[in-house]
PDB file of C-alpha atoms and ligand atoms in Angstrom:
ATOM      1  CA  UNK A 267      -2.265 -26.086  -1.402  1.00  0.00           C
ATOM      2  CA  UNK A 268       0.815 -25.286   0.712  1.00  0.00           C
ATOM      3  CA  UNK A 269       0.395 -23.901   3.819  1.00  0.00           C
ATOM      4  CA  UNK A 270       4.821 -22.992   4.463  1.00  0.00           C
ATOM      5  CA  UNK A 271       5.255 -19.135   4.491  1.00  0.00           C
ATOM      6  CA  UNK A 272       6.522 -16.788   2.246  1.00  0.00           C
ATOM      7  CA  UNK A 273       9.855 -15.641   2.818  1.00  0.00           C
ATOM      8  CA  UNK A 274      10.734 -11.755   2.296  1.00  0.00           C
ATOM      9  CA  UNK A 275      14.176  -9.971   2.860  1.00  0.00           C
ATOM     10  CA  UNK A 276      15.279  -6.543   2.563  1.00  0.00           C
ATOM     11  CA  UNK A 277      18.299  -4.564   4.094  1.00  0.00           C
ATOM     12  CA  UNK A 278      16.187  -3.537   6.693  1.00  0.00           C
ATOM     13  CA  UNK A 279      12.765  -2.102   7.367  1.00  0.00           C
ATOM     14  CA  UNK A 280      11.770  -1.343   4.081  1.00  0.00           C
ATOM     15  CA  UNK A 281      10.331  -4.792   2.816  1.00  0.00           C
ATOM     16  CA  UNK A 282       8.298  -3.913   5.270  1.00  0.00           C
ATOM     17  CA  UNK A 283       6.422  -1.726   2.774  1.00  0.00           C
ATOM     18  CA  UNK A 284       5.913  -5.144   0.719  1.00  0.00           C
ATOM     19  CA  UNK A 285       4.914  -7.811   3.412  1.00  0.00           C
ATOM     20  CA  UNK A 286       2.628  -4.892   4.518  1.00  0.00           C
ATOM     21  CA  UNK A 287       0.976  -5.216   0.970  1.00  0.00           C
ATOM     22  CA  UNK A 288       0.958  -8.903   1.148  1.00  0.00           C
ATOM     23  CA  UNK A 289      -1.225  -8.900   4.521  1.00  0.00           C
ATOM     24  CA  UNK A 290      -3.589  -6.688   2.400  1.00  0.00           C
ATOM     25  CA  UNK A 291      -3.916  -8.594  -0.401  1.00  0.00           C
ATOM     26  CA  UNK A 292      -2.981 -12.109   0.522  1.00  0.00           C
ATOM     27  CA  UNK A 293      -4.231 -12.063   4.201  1.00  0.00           C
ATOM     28  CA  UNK A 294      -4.127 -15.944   4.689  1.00  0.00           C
ATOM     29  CA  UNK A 295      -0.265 -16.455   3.517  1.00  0.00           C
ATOM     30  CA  UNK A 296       2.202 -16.380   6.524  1.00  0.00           C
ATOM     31  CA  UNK A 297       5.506 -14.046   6.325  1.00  0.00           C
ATOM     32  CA  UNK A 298       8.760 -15.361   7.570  1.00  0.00           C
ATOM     33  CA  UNK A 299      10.537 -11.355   7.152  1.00  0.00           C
ATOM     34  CA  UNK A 300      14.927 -10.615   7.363  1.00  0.00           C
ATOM     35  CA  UNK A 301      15.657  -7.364   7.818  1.00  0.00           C
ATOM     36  CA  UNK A 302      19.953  -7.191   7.578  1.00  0.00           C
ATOM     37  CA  UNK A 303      19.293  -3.528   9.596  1.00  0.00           C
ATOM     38  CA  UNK A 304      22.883  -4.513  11.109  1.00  0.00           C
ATOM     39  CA  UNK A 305      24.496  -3.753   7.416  1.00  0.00           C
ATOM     40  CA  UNK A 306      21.880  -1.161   6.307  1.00  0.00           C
ATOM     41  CA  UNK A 307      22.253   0.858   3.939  1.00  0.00           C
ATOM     42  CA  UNK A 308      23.122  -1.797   1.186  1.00  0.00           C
ATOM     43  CA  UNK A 309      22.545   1.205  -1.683  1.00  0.00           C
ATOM     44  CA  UNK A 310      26.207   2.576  -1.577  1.00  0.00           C
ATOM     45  CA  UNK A 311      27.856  -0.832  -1.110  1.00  0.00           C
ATOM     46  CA  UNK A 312      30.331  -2.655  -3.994  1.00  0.00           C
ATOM     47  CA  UNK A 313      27.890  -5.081  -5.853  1.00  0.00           C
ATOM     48  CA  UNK A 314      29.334  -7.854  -4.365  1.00  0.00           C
ATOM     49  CA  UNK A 315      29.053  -7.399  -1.003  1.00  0.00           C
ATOM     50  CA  UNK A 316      25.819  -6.821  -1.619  1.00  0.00           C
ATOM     51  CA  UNK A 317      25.440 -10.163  -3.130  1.00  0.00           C
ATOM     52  CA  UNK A 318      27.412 -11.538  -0.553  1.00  0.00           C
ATOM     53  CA  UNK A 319      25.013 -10.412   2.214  1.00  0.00           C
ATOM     54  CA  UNK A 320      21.921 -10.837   0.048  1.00  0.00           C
ATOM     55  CA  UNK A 321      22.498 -14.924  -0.331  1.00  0.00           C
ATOM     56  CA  UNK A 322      22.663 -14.804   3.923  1.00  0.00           C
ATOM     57  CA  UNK A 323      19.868 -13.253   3.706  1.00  0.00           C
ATOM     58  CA  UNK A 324      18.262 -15.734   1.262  1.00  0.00           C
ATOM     59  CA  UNK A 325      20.005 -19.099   3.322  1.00  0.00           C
ATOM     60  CA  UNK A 326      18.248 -17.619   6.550  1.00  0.00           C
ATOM     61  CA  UNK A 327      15.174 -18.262   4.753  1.00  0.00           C
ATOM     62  CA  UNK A 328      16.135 -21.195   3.311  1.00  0.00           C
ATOM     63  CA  UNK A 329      16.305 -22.955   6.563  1.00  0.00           C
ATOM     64  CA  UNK A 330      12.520 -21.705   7.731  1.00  0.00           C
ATOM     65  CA  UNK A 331      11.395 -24.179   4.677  1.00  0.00           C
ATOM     66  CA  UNK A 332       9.669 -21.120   2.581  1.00  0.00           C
ATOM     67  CA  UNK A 333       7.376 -22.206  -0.507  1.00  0.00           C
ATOM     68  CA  UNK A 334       8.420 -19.000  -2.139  1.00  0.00           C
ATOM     69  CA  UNK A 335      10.952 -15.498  -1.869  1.00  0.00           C
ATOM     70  CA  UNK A 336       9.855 -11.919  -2.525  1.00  0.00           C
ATOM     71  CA  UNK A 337      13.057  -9.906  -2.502  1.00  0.00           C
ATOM     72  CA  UNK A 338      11.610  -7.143  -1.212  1.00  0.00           C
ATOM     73  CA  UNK A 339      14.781  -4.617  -1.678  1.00  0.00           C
ATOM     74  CA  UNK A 340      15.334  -3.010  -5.444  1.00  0.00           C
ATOM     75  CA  UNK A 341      19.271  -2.691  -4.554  1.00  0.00           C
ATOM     76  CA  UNK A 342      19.331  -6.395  -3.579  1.00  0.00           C
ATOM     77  CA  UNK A 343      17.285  -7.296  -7.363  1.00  0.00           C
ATOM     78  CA  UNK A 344      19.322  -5.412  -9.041  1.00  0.00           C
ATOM     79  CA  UNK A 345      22.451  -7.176  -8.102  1.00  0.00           C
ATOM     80  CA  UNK A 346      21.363 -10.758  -7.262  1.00  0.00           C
ATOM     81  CA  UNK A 347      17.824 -11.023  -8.254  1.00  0.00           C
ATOM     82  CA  UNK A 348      18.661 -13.422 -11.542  1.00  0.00           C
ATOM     83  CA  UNK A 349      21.131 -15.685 -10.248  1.00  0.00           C
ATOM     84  CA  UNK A 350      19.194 -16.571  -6.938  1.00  0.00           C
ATOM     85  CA  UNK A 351      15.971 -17.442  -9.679  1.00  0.00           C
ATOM     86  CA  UNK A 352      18.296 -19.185 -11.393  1.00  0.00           C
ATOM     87  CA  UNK A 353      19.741 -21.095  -8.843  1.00  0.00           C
ATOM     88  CA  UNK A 354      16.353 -21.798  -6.850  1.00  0.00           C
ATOM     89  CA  UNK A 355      13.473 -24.554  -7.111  1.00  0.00           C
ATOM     90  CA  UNK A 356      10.974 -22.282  -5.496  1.00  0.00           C
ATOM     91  CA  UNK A 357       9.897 -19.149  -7.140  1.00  0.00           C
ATOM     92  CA  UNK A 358      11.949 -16.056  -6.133  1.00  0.00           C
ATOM     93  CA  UNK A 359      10.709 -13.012  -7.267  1.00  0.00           C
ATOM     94  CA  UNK A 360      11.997  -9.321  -7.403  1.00  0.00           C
ATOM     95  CA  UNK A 361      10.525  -5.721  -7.149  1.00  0.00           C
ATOM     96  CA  UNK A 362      12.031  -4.229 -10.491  1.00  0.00           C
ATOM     97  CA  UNK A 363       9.924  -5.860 -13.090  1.00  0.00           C
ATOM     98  CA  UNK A 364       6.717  -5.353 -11.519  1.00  0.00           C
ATOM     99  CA  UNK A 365       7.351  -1.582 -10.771  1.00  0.00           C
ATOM    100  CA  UNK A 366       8.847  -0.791 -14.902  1.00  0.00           C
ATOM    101  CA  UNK A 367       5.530  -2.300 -15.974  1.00  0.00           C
ATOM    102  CA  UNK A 368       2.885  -0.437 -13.393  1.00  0.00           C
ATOM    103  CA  UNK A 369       4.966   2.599 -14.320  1.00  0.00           C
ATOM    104  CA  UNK A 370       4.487   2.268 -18.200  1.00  0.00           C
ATOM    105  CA  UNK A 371       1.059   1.728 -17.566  1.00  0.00           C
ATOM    106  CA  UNK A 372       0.763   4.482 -15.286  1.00  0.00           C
ATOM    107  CA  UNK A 373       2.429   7.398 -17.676  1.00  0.00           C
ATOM    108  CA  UNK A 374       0.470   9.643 -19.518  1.00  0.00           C
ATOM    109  CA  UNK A 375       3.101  11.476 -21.409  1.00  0.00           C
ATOM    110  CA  UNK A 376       5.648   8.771 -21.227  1.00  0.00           C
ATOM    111  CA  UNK A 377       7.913  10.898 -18.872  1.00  0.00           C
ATOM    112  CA  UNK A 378       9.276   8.206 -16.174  1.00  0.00           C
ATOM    113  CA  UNK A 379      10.978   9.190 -13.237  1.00  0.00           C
ATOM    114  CA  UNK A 380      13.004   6.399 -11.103  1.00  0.00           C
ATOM    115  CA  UNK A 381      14.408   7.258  -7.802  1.00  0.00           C
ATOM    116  CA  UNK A 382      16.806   4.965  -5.593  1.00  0.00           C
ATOM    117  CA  UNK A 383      19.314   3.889  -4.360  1.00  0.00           C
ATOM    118  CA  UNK A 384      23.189   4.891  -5.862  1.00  0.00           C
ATOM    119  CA  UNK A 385      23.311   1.227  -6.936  1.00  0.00           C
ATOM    120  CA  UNK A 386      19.833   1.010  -8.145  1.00  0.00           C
ATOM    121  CA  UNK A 387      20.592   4.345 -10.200  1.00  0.00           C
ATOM    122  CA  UNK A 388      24.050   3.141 -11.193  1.00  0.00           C
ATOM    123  CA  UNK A 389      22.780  -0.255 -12.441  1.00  0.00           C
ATOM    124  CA  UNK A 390      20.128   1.421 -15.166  1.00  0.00           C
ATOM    125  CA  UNK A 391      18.021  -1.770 -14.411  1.00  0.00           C
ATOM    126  CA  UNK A 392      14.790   0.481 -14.423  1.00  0.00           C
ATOM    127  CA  UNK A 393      15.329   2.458 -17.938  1.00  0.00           C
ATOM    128  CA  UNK A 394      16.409  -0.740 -19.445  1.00  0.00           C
ATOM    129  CA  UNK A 395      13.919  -2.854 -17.950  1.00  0.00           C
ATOM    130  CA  UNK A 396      10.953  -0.032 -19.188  1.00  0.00           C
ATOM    131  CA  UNK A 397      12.904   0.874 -22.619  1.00  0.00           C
ATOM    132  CA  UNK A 398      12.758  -3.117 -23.209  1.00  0.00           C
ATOM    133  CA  UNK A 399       9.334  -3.181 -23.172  1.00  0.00           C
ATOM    134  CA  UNK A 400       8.651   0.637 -24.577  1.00  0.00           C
ATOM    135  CA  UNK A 401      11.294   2.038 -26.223  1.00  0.00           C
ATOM    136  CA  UNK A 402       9.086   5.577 -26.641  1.00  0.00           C
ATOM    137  CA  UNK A 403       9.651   6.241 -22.626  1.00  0.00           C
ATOM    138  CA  UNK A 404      11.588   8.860 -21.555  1.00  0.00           C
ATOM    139  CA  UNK A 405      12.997   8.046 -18.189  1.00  0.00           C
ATOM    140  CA  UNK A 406      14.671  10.560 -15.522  1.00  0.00           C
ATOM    141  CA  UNK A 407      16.902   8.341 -13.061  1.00  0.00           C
ATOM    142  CA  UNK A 408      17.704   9.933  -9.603  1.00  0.00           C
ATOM    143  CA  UNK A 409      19.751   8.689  -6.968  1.00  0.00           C
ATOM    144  CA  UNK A 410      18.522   9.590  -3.394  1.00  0.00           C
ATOM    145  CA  UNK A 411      21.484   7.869  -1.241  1.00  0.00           C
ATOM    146  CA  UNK A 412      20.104  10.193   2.129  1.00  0.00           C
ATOM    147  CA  UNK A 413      16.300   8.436   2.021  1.00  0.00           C
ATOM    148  CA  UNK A 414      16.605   4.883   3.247  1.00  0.00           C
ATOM    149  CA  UNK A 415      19.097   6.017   6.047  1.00  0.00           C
ATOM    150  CA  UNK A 416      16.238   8.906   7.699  1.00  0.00           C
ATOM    151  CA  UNK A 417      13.864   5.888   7.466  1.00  0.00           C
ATOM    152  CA  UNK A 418      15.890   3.503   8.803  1.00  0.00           C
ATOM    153  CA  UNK A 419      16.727   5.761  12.239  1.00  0.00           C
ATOM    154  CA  UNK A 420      12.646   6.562  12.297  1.00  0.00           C
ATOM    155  CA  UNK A 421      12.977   9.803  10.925  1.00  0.00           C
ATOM    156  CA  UNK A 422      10.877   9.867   8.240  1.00  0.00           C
ATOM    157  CA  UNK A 423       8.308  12.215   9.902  1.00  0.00           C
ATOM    158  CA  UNK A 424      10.868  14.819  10.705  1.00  0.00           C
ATOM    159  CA  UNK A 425      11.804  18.594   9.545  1.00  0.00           C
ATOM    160  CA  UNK A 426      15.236  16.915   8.325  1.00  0.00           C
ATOM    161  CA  UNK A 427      13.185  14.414   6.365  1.00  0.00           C
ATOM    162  CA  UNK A 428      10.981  17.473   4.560  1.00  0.00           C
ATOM    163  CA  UNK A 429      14.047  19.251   3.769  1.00  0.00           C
ATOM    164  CA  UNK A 430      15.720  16.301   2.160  1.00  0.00           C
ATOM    165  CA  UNK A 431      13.366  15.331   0.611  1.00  0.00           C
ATOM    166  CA  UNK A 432      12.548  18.715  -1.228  1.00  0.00           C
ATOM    167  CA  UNK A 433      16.190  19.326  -1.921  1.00  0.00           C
ATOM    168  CA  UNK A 434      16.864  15.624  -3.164  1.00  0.00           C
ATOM    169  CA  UNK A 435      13.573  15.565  -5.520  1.00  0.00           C
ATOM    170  CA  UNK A 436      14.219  19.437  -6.798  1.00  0.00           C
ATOM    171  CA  UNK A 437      15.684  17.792 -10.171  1.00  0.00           C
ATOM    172  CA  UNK A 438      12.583  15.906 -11.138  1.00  0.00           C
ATOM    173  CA  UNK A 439      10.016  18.183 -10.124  1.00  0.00           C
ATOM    174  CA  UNK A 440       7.968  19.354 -13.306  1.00  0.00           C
ATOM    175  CA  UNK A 441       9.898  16.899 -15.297  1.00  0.00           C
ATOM    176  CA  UNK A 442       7.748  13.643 -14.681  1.00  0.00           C
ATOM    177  CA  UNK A 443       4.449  12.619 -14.948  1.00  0.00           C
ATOM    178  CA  UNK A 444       5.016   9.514 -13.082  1.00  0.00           C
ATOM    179  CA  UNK A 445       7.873   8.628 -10.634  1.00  0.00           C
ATOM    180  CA  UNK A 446       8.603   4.837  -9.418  1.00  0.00           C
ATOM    181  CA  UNK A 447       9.572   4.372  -5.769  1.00  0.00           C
ATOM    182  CA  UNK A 448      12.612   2.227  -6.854  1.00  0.00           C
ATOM    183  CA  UNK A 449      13.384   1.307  -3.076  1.00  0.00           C
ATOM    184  CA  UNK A 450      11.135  -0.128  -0.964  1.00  0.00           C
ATOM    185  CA  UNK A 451      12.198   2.173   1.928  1.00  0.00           C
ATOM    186  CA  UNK A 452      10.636   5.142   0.182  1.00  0.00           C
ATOM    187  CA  UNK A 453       6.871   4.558   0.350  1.00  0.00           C
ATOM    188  CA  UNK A 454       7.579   5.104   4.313  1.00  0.00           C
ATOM    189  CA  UNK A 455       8.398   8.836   2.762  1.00  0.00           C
ATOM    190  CA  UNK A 456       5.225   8.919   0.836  1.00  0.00           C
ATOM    191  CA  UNK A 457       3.577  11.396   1.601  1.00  0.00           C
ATOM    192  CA  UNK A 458       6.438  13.837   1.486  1.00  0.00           C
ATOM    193  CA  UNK A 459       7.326  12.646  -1.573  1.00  0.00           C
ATOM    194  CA  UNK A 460       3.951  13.541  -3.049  1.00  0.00           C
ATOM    195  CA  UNK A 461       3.701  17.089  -1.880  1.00  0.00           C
ATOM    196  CA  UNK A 462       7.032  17.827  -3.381  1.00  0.00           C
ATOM    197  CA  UNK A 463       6.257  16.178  -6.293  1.00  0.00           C
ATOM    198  CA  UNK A 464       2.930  17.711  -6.702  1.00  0.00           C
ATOM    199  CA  UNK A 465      -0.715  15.868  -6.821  1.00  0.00           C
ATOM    200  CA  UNK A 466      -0.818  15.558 -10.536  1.00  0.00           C
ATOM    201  CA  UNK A 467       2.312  13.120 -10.202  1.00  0.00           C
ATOM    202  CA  UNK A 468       1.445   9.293 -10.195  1.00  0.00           C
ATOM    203  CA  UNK A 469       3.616   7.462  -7.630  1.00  0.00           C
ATOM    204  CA  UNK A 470       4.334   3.927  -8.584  1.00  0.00           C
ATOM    205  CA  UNK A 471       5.290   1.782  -5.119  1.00  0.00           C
ATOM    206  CA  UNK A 472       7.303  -1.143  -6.623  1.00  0.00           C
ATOM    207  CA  UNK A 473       6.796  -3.159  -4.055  1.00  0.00           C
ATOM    208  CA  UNK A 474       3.086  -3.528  -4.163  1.00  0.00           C
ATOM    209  CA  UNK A 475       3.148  -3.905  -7.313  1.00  0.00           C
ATOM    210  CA  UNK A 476       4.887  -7.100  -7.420  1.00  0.00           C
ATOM    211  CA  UNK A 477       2.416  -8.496  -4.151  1.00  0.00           C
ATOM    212  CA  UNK A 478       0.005  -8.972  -7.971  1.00  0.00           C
ATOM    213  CA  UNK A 479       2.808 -11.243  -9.598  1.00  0.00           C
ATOM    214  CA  UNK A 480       2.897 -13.196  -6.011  1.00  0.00           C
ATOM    215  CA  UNK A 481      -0.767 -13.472  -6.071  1.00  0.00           C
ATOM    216  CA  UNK A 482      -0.838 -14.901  -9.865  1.00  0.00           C
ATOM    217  CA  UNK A 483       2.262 -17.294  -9.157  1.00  0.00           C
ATOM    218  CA  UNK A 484       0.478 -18.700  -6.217  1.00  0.00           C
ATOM    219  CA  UNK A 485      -2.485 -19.523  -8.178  1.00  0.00           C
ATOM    220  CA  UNK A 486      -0.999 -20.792 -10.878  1.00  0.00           C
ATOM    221  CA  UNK A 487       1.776 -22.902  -9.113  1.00  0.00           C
ATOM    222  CA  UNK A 488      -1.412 -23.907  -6.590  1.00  0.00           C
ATOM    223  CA  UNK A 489       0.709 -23.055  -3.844  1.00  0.00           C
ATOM    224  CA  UNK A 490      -1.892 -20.924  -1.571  1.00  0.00           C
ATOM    225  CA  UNK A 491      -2.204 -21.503   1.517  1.00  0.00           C
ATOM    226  CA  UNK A 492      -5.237 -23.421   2.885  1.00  0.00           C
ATOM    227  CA  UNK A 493      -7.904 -20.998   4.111  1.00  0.00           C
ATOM    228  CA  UNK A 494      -8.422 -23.712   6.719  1.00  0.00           C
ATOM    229  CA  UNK A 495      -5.819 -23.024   8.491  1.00  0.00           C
ATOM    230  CA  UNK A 496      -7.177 -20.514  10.707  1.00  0.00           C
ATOM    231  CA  UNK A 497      -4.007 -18.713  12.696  1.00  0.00           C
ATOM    232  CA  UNK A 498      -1.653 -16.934  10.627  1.00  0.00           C
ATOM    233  CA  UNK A 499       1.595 -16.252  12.523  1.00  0.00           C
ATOM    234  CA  UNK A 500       4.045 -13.816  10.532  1.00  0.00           C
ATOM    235  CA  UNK A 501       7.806 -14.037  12.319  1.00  0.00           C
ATOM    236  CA  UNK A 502       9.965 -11.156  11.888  1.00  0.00           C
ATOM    237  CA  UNK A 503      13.874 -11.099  12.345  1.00  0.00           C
ATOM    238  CA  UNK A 504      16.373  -8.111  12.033  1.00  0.00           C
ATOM    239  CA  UNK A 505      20.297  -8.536  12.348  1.00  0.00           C
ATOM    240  CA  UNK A 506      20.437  -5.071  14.647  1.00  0.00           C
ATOM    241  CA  UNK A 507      18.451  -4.229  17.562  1.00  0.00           C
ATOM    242  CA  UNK A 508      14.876  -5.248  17.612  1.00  0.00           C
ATOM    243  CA  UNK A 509      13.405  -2.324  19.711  1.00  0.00           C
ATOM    244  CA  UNK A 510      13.782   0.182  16.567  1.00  0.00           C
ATOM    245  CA  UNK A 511      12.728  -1.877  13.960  1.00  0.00           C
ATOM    246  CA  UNK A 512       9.637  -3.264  15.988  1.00  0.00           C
ATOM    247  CA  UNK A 513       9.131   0.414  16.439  1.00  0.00           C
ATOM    248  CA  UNK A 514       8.923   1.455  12.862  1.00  0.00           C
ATOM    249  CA  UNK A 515       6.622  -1.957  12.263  1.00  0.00           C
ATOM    250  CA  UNK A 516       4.217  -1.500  14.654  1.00  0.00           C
ATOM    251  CA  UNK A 517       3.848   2.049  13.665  1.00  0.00           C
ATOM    252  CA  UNK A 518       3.711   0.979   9.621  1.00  0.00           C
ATOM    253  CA  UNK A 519       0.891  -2.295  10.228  1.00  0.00           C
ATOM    254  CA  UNK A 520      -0.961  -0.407  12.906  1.00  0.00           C
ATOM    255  CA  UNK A 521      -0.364  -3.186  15.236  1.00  0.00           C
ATOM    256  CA  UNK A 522       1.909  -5.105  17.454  1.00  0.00           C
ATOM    257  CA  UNK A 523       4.106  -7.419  16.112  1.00  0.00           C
ATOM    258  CA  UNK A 524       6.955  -9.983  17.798  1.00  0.00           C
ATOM    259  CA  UNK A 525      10.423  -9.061  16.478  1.00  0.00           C
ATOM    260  CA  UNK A 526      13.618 -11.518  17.129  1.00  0.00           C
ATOM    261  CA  UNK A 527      17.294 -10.403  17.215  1.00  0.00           C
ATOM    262  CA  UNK A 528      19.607 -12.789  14.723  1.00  0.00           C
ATOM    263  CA  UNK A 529      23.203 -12.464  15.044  1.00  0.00           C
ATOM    264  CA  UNK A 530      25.252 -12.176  11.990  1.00  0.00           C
ATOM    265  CA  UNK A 531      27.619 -14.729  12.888  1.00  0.00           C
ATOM    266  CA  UNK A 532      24.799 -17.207  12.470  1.00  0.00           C
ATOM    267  CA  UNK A 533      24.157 -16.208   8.768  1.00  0.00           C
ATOM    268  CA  UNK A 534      25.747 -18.315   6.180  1.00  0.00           C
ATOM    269  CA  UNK A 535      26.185 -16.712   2.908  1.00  0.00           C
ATOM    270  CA  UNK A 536      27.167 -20.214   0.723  1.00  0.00           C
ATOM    271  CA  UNK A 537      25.769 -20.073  -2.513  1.00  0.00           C
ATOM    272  CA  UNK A 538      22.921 -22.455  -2.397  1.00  0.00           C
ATOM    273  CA  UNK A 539      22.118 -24.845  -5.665  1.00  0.00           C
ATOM    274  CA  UNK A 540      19.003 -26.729  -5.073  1.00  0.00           C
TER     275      UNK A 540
HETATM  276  N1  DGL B 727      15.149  -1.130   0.595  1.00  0.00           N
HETATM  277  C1  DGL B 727      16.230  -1.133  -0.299  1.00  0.00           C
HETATM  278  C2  DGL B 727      15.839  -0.972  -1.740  1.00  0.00           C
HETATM  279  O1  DGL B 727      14.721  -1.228  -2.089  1.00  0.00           O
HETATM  280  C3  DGL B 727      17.582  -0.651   0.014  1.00  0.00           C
HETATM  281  C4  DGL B 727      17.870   0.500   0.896  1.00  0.00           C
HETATM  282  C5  DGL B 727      19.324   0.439   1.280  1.00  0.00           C
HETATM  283  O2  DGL B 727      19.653  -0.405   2.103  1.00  0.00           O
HETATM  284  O3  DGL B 727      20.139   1.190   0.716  1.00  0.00           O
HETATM  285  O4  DGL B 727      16.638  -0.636  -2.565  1.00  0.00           O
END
């Protein structure tokens, strides 16, 4: 048993997709959440910045004592994901893995499609990650740079989201049989993304995929929290303004939840070797 939370970070609101996943499926672990909203997007950024910001990210929760770390940002994996393991004792796990796997298992005719971020597309982490483990896929990578940015400013409901999202998507449609949300922003644009898509398309959600792996490492690292503990209180921090992001969380759980501001000059991005 270990009752310490498990820490999640993203480059803003959309780990929220993940923890939200985590309440479902793990409802007695506690969340200690980041959200670097301040420096959102992270997609179009040099890689190492976005290292650079990812460690502060990953220090912050270092110093809430976390038993484990769910990067829960594909952009932030695909840069930094390995050396963070690496360089951890705890277990530190990423969204990439589990999504090329439920998508392999998903695909009927073996036609993958990947959207994300530029750096997500740029890296190739999905089609390597999915050709590693079946070379037969055929895999359609698209980068969406306008998604994470209409979620981020609570637009995601909007006319403007619609039309982006039709226009971004027009490449893929017809082309896929299954398409991986490769940023954990984009199951906020679900629903859109489905209609363009079309019903016969199988959406993978990346993030709630890998909520399974947490669940298995858990159990077999017996680190679950003790189901005597009867209050579970999830904290959630953001490096911009609180009142937006508490207003996209509140809307995304379906209830309330306490967000506090962190200042980026209190975020330490050192590379920590435990
Ligand atoms: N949520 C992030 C991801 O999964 C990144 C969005 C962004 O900041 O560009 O890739």
């Amino acid at each position: 048993m270990d009752n310490r939370p498990i820490g999640f970070l993203d480059s803003g609101v959309g780990g929220l997709t993940v923890a939200r996943e985590l309440m479902r499926q793990l409802p007695h672990e506690e969340i200690i959440y980041i959200g670097d909203s301040a420096r959102a997007p992270y997609g179009p950024r040099p890689a190492e910045q976005i290292r650079e910001y990812t460690w502060e990210l990953v220090n912050f929760l270092l110093t809430k004592d976390v038993k484990m770390i769910v990067v829960a940002c594909n952009t932030a994996t695909a840069v930094a994901w390995e050396e963070i393991k690496d360089s951890l004792s705890i277990p530190v796990l990423g969204v990439i893995l589990p999504g090329s796997s439920a998508a392999i298992k998903s695909t009927t005719k073996g036609h993958i499609g990947i959207i994300g971020t530029p750096m997500t597309i740029a890296s190739n982490i999905y089609e390597q990650k999915i050709k590693a483990l079946a070379p037969q896929m055929e895999v359609l990578s698209l980068s969406c740079p306008k998604f994470a940015p209409l979620v981020e400013s609570n637009e995601m409901n909007s006319s403007v989201a619609k039309k982006v999202v039709y226009e971004s998507l027009a490449p893929l449609v017809g082309k896929v049989d299954t398409l991986v949300l490769g940023c954990t922003h984009y199951p906020l644009l679900r629903p859109i993304i489905q209609n363009v898509m079309g019903p016969q398309v199988k959406l993978i959600d990346s993030g709630a995929e890998c909520i399974r792996d947490v669940s298995v490492l858990l159990n077999y690292f017996q680190l679950n929290r003790s189901r005597e503990v009867s209050t579970v209180k999830h904290r959630f921090y953001t490096t911009a303004n609180p009142g937006s992001f508490k207003a996209i969380a509140d809307q995304w759980f379906d209830q309330k939840i306490e967000v506090e501001h962190v200042d980026l000059s209190q975020l330490d991005n050192q590379i920590e070797m435990e």
